[in-house]
CSV table of C-alpha atoms in Angstrom, one decimal:
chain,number,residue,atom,x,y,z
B,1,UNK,CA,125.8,92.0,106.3
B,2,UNK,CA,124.3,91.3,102.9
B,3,UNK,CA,125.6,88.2,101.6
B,4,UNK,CA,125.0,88.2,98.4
B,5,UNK,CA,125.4,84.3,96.0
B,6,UNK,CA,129.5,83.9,95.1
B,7,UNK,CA,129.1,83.9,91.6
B,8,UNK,CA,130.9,86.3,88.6
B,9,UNK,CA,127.7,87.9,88.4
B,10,UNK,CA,127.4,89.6,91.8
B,11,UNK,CA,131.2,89.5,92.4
B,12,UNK,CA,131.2,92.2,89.4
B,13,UNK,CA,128.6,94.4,90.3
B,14,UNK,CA,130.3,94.5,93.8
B,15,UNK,CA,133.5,95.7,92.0
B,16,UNK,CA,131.8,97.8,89.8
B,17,UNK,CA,130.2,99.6,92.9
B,18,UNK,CA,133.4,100.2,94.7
B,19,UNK,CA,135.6,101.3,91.7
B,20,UNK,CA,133.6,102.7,88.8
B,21,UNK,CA,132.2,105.6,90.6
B,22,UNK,CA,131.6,107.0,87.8
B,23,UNK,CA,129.7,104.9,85.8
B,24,UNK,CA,126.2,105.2,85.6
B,25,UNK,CA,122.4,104.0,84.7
B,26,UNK,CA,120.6,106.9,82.8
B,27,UNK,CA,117.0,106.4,82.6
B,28,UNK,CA,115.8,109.2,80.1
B,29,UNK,CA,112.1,107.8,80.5
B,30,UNK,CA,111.7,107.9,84.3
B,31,UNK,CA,114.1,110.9,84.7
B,32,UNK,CA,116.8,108.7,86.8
B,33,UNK,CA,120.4,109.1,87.3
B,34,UNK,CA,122.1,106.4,89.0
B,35,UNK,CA,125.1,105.6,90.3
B,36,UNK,CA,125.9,101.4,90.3
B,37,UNK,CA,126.7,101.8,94.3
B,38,UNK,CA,123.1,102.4,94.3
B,39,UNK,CA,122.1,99.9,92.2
B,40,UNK,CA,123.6,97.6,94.1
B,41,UNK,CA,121.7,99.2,97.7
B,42,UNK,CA,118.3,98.9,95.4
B,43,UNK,CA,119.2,95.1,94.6
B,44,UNK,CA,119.6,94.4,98.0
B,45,UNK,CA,116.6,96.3,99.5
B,46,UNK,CA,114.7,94.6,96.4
B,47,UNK,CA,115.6,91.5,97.0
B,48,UNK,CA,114.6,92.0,100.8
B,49,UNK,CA,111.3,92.6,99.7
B,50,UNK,CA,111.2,89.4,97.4
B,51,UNK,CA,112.2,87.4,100.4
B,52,UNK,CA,109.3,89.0,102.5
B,53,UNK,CA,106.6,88.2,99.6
B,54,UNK,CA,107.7,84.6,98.5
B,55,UNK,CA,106.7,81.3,100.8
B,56,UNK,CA,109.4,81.0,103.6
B,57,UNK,CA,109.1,77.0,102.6
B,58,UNK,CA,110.9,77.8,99.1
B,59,UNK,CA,114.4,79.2,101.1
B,60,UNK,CA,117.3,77.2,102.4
B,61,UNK,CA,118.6,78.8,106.0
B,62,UNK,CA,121.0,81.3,103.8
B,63,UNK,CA,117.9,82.6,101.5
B,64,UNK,CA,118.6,81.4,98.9
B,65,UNK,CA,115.5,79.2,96.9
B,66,UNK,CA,117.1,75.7,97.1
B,67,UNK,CA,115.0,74.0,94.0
B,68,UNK,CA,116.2,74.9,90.4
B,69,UNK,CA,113.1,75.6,88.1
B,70,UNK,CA,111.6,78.2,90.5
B,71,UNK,CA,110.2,81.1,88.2
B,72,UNK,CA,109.2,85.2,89.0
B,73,UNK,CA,107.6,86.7,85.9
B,74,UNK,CA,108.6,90.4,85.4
B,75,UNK,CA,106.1,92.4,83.1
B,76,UNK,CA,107.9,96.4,83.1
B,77,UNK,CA,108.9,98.6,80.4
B,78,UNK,CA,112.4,99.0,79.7
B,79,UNK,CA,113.6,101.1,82.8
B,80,UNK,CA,116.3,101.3,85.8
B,81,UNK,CA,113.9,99.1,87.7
B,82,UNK,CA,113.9,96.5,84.9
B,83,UNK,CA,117.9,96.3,85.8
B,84,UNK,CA,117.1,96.0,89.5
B,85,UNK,CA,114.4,93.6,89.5
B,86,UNK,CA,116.8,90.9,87.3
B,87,UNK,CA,119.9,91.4,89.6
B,88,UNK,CA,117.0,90.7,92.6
B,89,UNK,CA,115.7,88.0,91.3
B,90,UNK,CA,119.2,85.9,90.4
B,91,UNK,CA,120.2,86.9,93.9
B,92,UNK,CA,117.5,84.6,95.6
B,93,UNK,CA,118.4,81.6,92.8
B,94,UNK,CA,115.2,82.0,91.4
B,95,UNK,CA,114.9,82.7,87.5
B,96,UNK,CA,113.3,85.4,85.6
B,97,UNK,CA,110.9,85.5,83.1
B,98,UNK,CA,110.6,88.7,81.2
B,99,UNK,CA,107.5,89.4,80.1
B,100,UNK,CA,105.9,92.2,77.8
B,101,UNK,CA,104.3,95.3,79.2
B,102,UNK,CA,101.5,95.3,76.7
B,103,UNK,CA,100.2,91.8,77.6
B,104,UNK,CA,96.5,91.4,78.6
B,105,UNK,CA,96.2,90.1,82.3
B,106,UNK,CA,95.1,86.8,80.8
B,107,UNK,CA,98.2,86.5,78.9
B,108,UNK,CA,99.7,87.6,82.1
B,109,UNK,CA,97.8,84.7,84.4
B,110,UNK,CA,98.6,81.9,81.8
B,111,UNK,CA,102.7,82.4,81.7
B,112,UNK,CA,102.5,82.6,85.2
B,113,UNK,CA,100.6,79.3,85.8
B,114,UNK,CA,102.1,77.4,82.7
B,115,UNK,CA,105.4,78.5,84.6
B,116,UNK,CA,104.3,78.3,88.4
B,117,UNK,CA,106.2,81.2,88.7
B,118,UNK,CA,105.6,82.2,92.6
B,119,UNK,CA,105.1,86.1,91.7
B,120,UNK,CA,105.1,88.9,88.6
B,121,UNK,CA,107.2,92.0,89.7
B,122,UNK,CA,106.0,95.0,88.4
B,123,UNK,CA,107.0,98.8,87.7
B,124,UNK,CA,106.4,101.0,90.9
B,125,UNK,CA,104.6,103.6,88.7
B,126,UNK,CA,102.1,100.2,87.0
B,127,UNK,CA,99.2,101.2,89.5
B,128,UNK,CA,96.7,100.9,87.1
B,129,UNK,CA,97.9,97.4,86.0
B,130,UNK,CA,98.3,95.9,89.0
B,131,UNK,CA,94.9,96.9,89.5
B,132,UNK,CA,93.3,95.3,86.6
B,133,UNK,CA,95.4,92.1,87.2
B,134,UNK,CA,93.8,91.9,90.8
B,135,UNK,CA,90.3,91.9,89.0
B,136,UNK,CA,91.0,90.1,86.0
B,137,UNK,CA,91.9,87.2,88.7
B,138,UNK,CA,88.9,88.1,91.2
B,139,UNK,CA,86.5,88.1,88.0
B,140,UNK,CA,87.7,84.5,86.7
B,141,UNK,CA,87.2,83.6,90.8
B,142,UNK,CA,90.9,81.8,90.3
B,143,UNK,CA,93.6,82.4,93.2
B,144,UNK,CA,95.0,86.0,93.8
B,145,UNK,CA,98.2,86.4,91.8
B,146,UNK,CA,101.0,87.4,93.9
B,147,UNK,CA,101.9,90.7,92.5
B,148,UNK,CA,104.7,92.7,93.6
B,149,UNK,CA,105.8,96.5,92.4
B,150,UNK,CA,109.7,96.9,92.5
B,151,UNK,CA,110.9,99.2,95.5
B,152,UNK,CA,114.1,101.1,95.5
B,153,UNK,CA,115.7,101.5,98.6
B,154,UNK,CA,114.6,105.0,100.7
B,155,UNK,CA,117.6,107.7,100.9
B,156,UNK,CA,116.2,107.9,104.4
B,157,UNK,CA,117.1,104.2,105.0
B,158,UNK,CA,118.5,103.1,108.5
B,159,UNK,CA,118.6,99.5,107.8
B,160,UNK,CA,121.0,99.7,105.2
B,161,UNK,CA,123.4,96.6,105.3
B,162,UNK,CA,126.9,96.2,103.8
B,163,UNK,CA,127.0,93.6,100.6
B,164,UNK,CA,129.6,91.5,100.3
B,165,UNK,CA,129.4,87.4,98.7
B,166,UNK,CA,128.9,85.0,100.9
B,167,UNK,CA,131.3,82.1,100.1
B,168,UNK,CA,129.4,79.8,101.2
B,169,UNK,CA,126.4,80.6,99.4
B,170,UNK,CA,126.4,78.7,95.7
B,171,UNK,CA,123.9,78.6,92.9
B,172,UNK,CA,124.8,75.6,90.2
B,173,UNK,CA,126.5,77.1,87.1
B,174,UNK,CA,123.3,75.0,85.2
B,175,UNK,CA,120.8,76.3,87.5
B,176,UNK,CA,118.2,78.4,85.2
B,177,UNK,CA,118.3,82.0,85.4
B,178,UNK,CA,116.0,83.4,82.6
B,179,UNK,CA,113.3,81.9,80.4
B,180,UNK,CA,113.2,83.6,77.1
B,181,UNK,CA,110.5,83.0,73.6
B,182,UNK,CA,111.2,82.0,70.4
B,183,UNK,CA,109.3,83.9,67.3
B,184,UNK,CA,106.6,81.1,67.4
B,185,UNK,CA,106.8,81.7,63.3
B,186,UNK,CA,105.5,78.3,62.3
B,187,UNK,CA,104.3,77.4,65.7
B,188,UNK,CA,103.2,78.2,69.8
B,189,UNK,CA,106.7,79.7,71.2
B,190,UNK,CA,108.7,78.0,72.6
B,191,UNK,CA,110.3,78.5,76.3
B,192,UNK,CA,113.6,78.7,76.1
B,193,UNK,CA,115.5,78.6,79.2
B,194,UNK,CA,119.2,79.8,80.2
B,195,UNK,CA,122.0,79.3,82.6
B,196,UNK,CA,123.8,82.4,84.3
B,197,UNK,CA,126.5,81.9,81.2
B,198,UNK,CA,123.8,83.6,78.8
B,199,UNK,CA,125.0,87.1,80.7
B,200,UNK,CA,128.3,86.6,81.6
B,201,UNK,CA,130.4,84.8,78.9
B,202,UNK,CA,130.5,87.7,76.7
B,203,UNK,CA,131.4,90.1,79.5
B,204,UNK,CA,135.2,90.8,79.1
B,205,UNK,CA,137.2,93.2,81.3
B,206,UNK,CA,135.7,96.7,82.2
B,207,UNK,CA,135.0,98.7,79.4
B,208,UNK,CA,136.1,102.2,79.1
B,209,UNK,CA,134.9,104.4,81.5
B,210,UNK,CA,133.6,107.2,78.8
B,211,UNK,CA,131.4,104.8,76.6
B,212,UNK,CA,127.8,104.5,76.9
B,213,UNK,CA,125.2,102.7,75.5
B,214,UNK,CA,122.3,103.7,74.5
B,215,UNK,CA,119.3,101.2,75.1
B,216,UNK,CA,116.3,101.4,73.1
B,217,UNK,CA,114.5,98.5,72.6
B,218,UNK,CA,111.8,96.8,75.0
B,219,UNK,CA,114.3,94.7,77.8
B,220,UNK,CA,111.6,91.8,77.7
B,221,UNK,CA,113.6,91.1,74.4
B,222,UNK,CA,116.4,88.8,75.6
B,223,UNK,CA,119.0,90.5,73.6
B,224,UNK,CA,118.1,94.1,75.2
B,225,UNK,CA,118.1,92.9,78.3
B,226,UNK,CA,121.4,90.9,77.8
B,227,UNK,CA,123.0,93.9,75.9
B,228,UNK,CA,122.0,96.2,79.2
B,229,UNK,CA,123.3,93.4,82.0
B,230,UNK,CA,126.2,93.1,80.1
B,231,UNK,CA,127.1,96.8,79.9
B,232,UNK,CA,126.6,96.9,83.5
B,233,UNK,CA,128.6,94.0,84.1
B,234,UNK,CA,131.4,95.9,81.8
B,235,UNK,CA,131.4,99.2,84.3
B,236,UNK,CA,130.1,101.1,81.3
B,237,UNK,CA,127.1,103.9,81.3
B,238,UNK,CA,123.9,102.6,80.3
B,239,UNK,CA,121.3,105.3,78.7
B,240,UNK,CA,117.5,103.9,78.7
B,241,UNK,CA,115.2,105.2,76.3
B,242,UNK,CA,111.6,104.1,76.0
B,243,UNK,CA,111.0,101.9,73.3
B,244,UNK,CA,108.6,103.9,71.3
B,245,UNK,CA,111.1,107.3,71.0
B,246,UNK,CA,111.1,108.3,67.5
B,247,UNK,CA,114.2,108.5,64.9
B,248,UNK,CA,114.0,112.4,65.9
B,249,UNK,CA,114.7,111.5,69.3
B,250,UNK,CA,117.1,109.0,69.2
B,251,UNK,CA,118.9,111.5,66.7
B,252,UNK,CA,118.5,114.1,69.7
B,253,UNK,CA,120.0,112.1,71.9
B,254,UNK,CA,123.2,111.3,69.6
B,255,UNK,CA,123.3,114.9,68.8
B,256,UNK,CA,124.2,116.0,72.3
B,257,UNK,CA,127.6,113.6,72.4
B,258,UNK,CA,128.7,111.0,74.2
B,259,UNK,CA,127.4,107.7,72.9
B,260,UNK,CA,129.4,105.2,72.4
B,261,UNK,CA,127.3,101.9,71.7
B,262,UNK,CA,124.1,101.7,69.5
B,263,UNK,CA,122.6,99.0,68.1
B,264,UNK,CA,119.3,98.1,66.5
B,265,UNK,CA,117.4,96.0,63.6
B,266,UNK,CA,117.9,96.8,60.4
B,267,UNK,CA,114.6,98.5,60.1
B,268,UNK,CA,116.1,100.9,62.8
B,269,UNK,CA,118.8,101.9,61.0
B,270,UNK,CA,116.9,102.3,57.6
B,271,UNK,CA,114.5,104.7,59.8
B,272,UNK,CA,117.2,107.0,61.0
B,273,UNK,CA,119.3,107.5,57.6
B,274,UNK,CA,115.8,108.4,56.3
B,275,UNK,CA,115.2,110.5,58.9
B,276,UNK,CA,118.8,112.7,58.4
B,277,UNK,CA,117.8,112.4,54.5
B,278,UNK,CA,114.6,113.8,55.0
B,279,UNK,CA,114.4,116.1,57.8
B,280,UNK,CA,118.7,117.0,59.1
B,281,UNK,CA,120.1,117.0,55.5
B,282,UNK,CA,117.8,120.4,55.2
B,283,UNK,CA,119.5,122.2,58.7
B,284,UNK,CA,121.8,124.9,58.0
B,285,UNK,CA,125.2,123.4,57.6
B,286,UNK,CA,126.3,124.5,61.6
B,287,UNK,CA,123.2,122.9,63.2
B,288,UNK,CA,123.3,119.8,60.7
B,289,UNK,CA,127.6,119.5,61.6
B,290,UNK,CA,126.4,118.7,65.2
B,291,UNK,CA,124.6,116.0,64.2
B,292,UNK,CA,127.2,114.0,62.3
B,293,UNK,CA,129.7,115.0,65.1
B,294,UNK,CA,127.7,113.3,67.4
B,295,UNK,CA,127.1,110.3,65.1
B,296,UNK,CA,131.2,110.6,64.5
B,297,UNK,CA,131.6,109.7,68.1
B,298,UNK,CA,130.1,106.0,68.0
B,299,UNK,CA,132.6,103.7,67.8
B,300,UNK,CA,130.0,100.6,68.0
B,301,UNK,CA,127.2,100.1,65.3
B,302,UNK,CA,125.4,96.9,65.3
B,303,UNK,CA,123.2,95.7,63.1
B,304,UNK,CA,120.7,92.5,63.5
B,305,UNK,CA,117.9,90.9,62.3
B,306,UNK,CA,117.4,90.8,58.0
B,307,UNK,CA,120.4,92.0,56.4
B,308,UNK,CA,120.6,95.6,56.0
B,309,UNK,CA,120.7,96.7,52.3
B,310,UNK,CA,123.9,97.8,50.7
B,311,UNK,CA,122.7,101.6,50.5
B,312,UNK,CA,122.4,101.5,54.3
B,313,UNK,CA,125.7,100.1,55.0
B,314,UNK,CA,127.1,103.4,53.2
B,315,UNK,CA,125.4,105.6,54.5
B,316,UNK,CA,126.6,104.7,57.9
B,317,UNK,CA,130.2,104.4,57.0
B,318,UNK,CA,130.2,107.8,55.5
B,319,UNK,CA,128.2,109.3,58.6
B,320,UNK,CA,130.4,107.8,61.4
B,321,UNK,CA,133.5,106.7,59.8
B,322,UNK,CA,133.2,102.8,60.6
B,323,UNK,CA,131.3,100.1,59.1
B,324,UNK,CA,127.7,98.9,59.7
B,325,UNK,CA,128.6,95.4,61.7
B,326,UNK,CA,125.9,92.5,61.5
B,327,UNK,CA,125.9,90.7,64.1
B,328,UNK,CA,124.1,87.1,63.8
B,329,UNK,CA,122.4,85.6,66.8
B,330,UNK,CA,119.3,83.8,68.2
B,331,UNK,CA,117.7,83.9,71.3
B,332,UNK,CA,119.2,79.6,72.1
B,333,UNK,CA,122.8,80.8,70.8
B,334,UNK,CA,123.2,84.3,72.1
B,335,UNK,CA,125.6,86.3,69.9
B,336,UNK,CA,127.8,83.8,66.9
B,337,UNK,CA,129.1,86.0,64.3
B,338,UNK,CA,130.1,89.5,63.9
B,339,UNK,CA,131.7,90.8,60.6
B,340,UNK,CA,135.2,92.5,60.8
B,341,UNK,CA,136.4,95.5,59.9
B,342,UNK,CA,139.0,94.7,57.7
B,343,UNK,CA,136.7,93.6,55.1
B,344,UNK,CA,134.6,95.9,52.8
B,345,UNK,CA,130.7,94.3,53.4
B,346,UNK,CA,128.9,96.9,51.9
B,347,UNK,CA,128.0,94.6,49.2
B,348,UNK,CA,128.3,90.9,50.8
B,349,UNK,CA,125.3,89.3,52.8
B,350,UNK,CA,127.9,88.6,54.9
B,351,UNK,CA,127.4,88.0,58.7
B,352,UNK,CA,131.2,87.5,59.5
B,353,UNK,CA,133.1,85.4,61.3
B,354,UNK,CA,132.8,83.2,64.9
B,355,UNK,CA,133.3,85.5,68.0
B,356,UNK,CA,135.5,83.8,70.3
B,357,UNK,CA,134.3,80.6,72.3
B,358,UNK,CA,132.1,79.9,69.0
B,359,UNK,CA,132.5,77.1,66.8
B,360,UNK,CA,130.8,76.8,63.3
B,361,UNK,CA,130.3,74.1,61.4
B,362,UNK,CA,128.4,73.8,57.8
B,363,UNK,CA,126.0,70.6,57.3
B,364,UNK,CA,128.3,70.1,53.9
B,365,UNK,CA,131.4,71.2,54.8
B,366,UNK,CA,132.2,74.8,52.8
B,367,UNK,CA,128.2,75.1,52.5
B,368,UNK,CA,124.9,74.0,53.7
B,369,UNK,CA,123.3,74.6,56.9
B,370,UNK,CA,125.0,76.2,59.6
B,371,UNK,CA,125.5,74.7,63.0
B,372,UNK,CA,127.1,76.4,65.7
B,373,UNK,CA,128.4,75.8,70.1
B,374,UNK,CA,128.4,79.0,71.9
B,375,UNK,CA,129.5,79.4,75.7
B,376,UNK,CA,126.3,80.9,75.6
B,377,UNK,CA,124.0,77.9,74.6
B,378,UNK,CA,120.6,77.5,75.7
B,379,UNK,CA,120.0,74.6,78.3
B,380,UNK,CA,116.6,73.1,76.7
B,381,UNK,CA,113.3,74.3,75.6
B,382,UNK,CA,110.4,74.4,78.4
B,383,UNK,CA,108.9,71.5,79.2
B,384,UNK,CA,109.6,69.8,75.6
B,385,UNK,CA,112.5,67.5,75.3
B,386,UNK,CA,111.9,65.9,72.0
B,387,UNK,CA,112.5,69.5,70.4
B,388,UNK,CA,115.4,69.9,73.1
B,389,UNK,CA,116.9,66.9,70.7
B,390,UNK,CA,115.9,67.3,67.4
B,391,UNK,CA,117.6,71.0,68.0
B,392,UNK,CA,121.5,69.6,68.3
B,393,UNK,CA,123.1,67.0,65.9
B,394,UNK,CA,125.5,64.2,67.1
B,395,UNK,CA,127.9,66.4,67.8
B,396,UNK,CA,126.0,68.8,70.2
B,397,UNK,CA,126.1,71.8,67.4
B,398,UNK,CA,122.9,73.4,67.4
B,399,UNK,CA,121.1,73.5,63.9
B,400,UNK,CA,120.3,77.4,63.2
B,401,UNK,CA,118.3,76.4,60.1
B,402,UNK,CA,120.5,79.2,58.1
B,403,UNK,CA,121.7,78.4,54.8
B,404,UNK,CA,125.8,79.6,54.4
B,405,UNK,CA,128.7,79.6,52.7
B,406,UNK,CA,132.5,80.2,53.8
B,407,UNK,CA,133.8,82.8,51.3
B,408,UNK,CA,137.5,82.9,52.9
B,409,UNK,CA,136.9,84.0,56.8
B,410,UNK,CA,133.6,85.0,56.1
B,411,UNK,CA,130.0,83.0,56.5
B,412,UNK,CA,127.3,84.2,53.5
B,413,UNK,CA,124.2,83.6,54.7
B,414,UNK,CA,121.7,82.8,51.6
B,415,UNK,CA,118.5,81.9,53.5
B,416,UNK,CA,116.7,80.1,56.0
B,417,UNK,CA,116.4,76.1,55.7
B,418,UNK,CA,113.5,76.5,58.0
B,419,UNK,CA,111.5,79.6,59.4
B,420,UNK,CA,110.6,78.5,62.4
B,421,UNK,CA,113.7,80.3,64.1
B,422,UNK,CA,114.5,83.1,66.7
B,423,UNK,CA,115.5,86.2,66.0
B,424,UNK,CA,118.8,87.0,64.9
B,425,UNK,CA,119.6,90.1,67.2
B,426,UNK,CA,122.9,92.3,68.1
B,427,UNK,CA,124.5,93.2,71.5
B,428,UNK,CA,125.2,96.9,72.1
C-alpha cells in the first residue's frame, strides 16, 4: 500500500479520486485529459521517484523528510505536471518552491543554493533546459545540480500500489509547504513562506460537478497555483491554458461552453472587452450570439490587481449578467476581501467586504491603513525576522500598507501607504 501523510490535503484528493469520476484536469497546452484517479496514481509514482533521487539520510523509516525547512525548487510552465509535481512534493513533507520557467540557469543555481533546496523538478518535455542547467553548473566547475524531470506513472505499470493515509504518518500543521516572492518593488524580494493552511482554508465542500475553471496565468504565481490546488481540492474541472494564449483564444475557449470560473488582472479583462469591441462586435449576429452565450455561462468573474475602471465593470455586467468582483489579496494574506453582489460597484473603488475567517481592522478606526488576520496568513519571511516583525502590529494584524475607508459594509481603498507590497491577486 501507498500510505500517503493524514492530512485534509491528501485525505481530499483520495475522496475526490473515488467519487468525482467525473471530474477532471484539462491541459489544452500539452493535449492531456485526466481523470483525478490518475492524478492521484501520477502523485504516487512521482513521489516514488522523488524518494529514489533525494539522500535516504533526509527520511524517517515512513518516508517522510523528518526536518521542516527542507526545500525542492520546481521551474515548469503551467501544466498537469505542475499539479502533480506540488501534490509529490507535500507528500514527502518537503516544501515547494515554484520557480519561473523563463529563469536563466544562474537565477536557477542561486534560489536553489540560497534555499538548499535538495533538487529542481522539471517538465518531462524541458530537455533542452535541463541540458543547459547541467552545463551552466559544469562551466562555473560548482557541484552538479540534482535535476529531476516529472514522470507520470506508465499505463503499462505492474507496480501499481493502492493509496490510502497512513494514520500514523503526520506533518506539523506549521511545517512549511511553499515559499512564494514578494514584488521586490522597493527592494530584493522577499521569501515568503507558508503552511499547508495557504491551500486548504479556503477549500469548502465539493463544488459542483459541471463547473470548471479555466487557468491561465503562469502557476509559479502563488495565486494560480493556489486557485488550481484549490479547484482540485473542490472536485471541480480544471482547464490549463498556457500563459501566453491570446484574448482570441481565451475567447475561443469561452465560446465553446462550459466554463464556469475565470479570473484575471485587470489588464486581462481590459484586453478581452477590447478584443469583442474590436474584432467579435463585427461577426454576423449568429456567430457573435455564441460568444456572449458562452460568456453568459460564467457564473465567477474575478478581478485583481489595480482596480478595474468603471467602463470595464459594465461591460462585463452587460456581457454575462453578473458583476465584475475584485477580489483583494497578497501573496502573505492569501485572499481578504471580495465585493458582494448586492451592491452596484461599478463606480466605487471598492474591494468589498472580509471573506469569512478574515478580520479587518483600520489603523484609525473608520479609515487609515488597513490591517487584516486571515486563516491563510504567511508564517515569516525567509531568513529575515526583523521584517517578519515590523510586518504585524501588537495585535498580530498584518499591515497591508493600503490606505481605506468603511463606506457601510464596504472597504474603499484610496492608495498605497507604502509600495513595497505583493500583489493583490484573485482566486478562480
Amino acid at each position: 500500500m501507498e500510505h500517503l501523510p493524514d492530512n485534509f490535503l491528501f485525505r481530499r484528493l483520495l475522496s475526490l479520486a473515488e467519487t468525482r469520476q467525473g471530474a477532471r484536469i484539462h491541459d489544452l497546452a500539452y493535449r492531456l485529459d485526466i481523470p483525478y484517479s490518475q492524478l492521484l496514481q501520477d502523485v504516487c509514482y512521482s513521489r516514488r521517484e522523488l524518494r529514489q533521487t533525494l539522500p535516504p539520510s533526509l527520511f524517517t523509516k515512513q518516508g517522510i523528510i523528518h526536518d521542516d525547512d527542507v526545500y525542492v525548487c520546481t521551474t515548469m510552465p503551467a501544466s498537469y505536471e505542475m499539479t502533480v509535481a506540488f501534490f509529490a512534493i507535500l507528500s514527502i513533507g518537503a516544501a515547494m518552491i515554484p520557480l519561473s520557467p523563463d529563469l536563466m540557469p544562474e537565477e536557477l543555481a542561486d534560489f536553489n543554493s540560497r534555499f538548499n533546496a535538495k533538487c529542481i523538478v522539471l517538465h518531462s518535455g524541458d530537455t533542452e533546459l535541463a541540458q543547459t542547467i547541467r552545463k551552466y553548473a559544469q562551466d562555473k566547475g560548482s557541484s552538479v545540480l540534482n535535476l529531476l524531470p516529472v514522470r507520470l506513472c506508465p499505463a503499462n505499470n505492474t507496480t501499481n500500489q493502492h493509496p490510502c493515509i497512513g494514520p500514523c504518518i503526520t506533518i506539523p500543521s506549521e511545517c512549511p509547504v511553499i515559499a512564494l516572492f514578494s514584488s521586490g518593488t522597493t527592494g530584493p524580494p522577499k521569501g515568503i513562506i507558508h503552511a499547508l493552511n495557504y491551500f486548504t482554508a479556503h477549500a469548502g465542500p465539493f463544488g459542483p460537478e459541471d463547473s470548471l475553471v479555466l487557468c491561465h496565468r503562469p502557476m509559479h504565481y502563488g495565486a494560480s497555483l493556489t486557485s488550481a490546488i484549490t479547484s482540485i481540492l473542490r472536485g471541480i474541472r480544471l482547464g490549463i491554458m498556457r500563459p501566453t494564449a491570446t484574448p482570441k483564444q481565451i475567447w475561443g475557449r469561452i465560446r465553446q461552453g462550459g466554463v464556469t470560473n475565470l479570473a484575471g488582472s485587470a489588464g486581462f479583462w481590459v484586453s478581452l472587452m477590447e478584443f469583442f469591441q474590436q474584432q467579435l462586435a463585427e461577426l454576423p449576429s449568429k456567430e457573435l450570439q455564441s460568444y456572449i452565450d458562452g460568456a453568459r455561462g460564467l457564473r465567477v468573474t474575478n478581478c485583481s490587481g489595480v482596480m478595474a475602471m468603471p467602463s470595464t465593470k459594465i461591460f462585463w455586467k452587460e456581457i454575462t449578467g453578473r458583476p465584475l468582483h475584485i477580489v483583494w489579496g497578497s501573496t502573505e494574506s492569501s485572499i481578504g476581501l471580495k465585493t458582494s453582489s448586492d451592491i452596484d460597484t461599478a463606480y466605487m473603488n471598492s474591494i468589498g467586504r472580509p471573506v469569512p475567517g478574515v478580520t479587518i481592522k483600520l489603523s484609525k478606526g473608520t479609515h487609515g491603513e488597513m490591517r487584516v488576520k486571515t486563516p491563510t496568513m504567511f508564517l515569516r519571511y525567509w531568513d529575515n525576522e526583523s521584517a517578519t516583525r515590523v510586518a504585524f502590529d501588537d495585535e498580530g494584524f498584518y499591515k497591508t500598507g493600503d490606505l481605506v475607508y468603511l463606506q457601510g459594509n464596504d472597504y474603499i481603498i484610496q492608495g498605497r501607504a507604502s509600495t513595497d507590497s505583493s500583489e493583490t491577486f484573485s482566486f478562480h
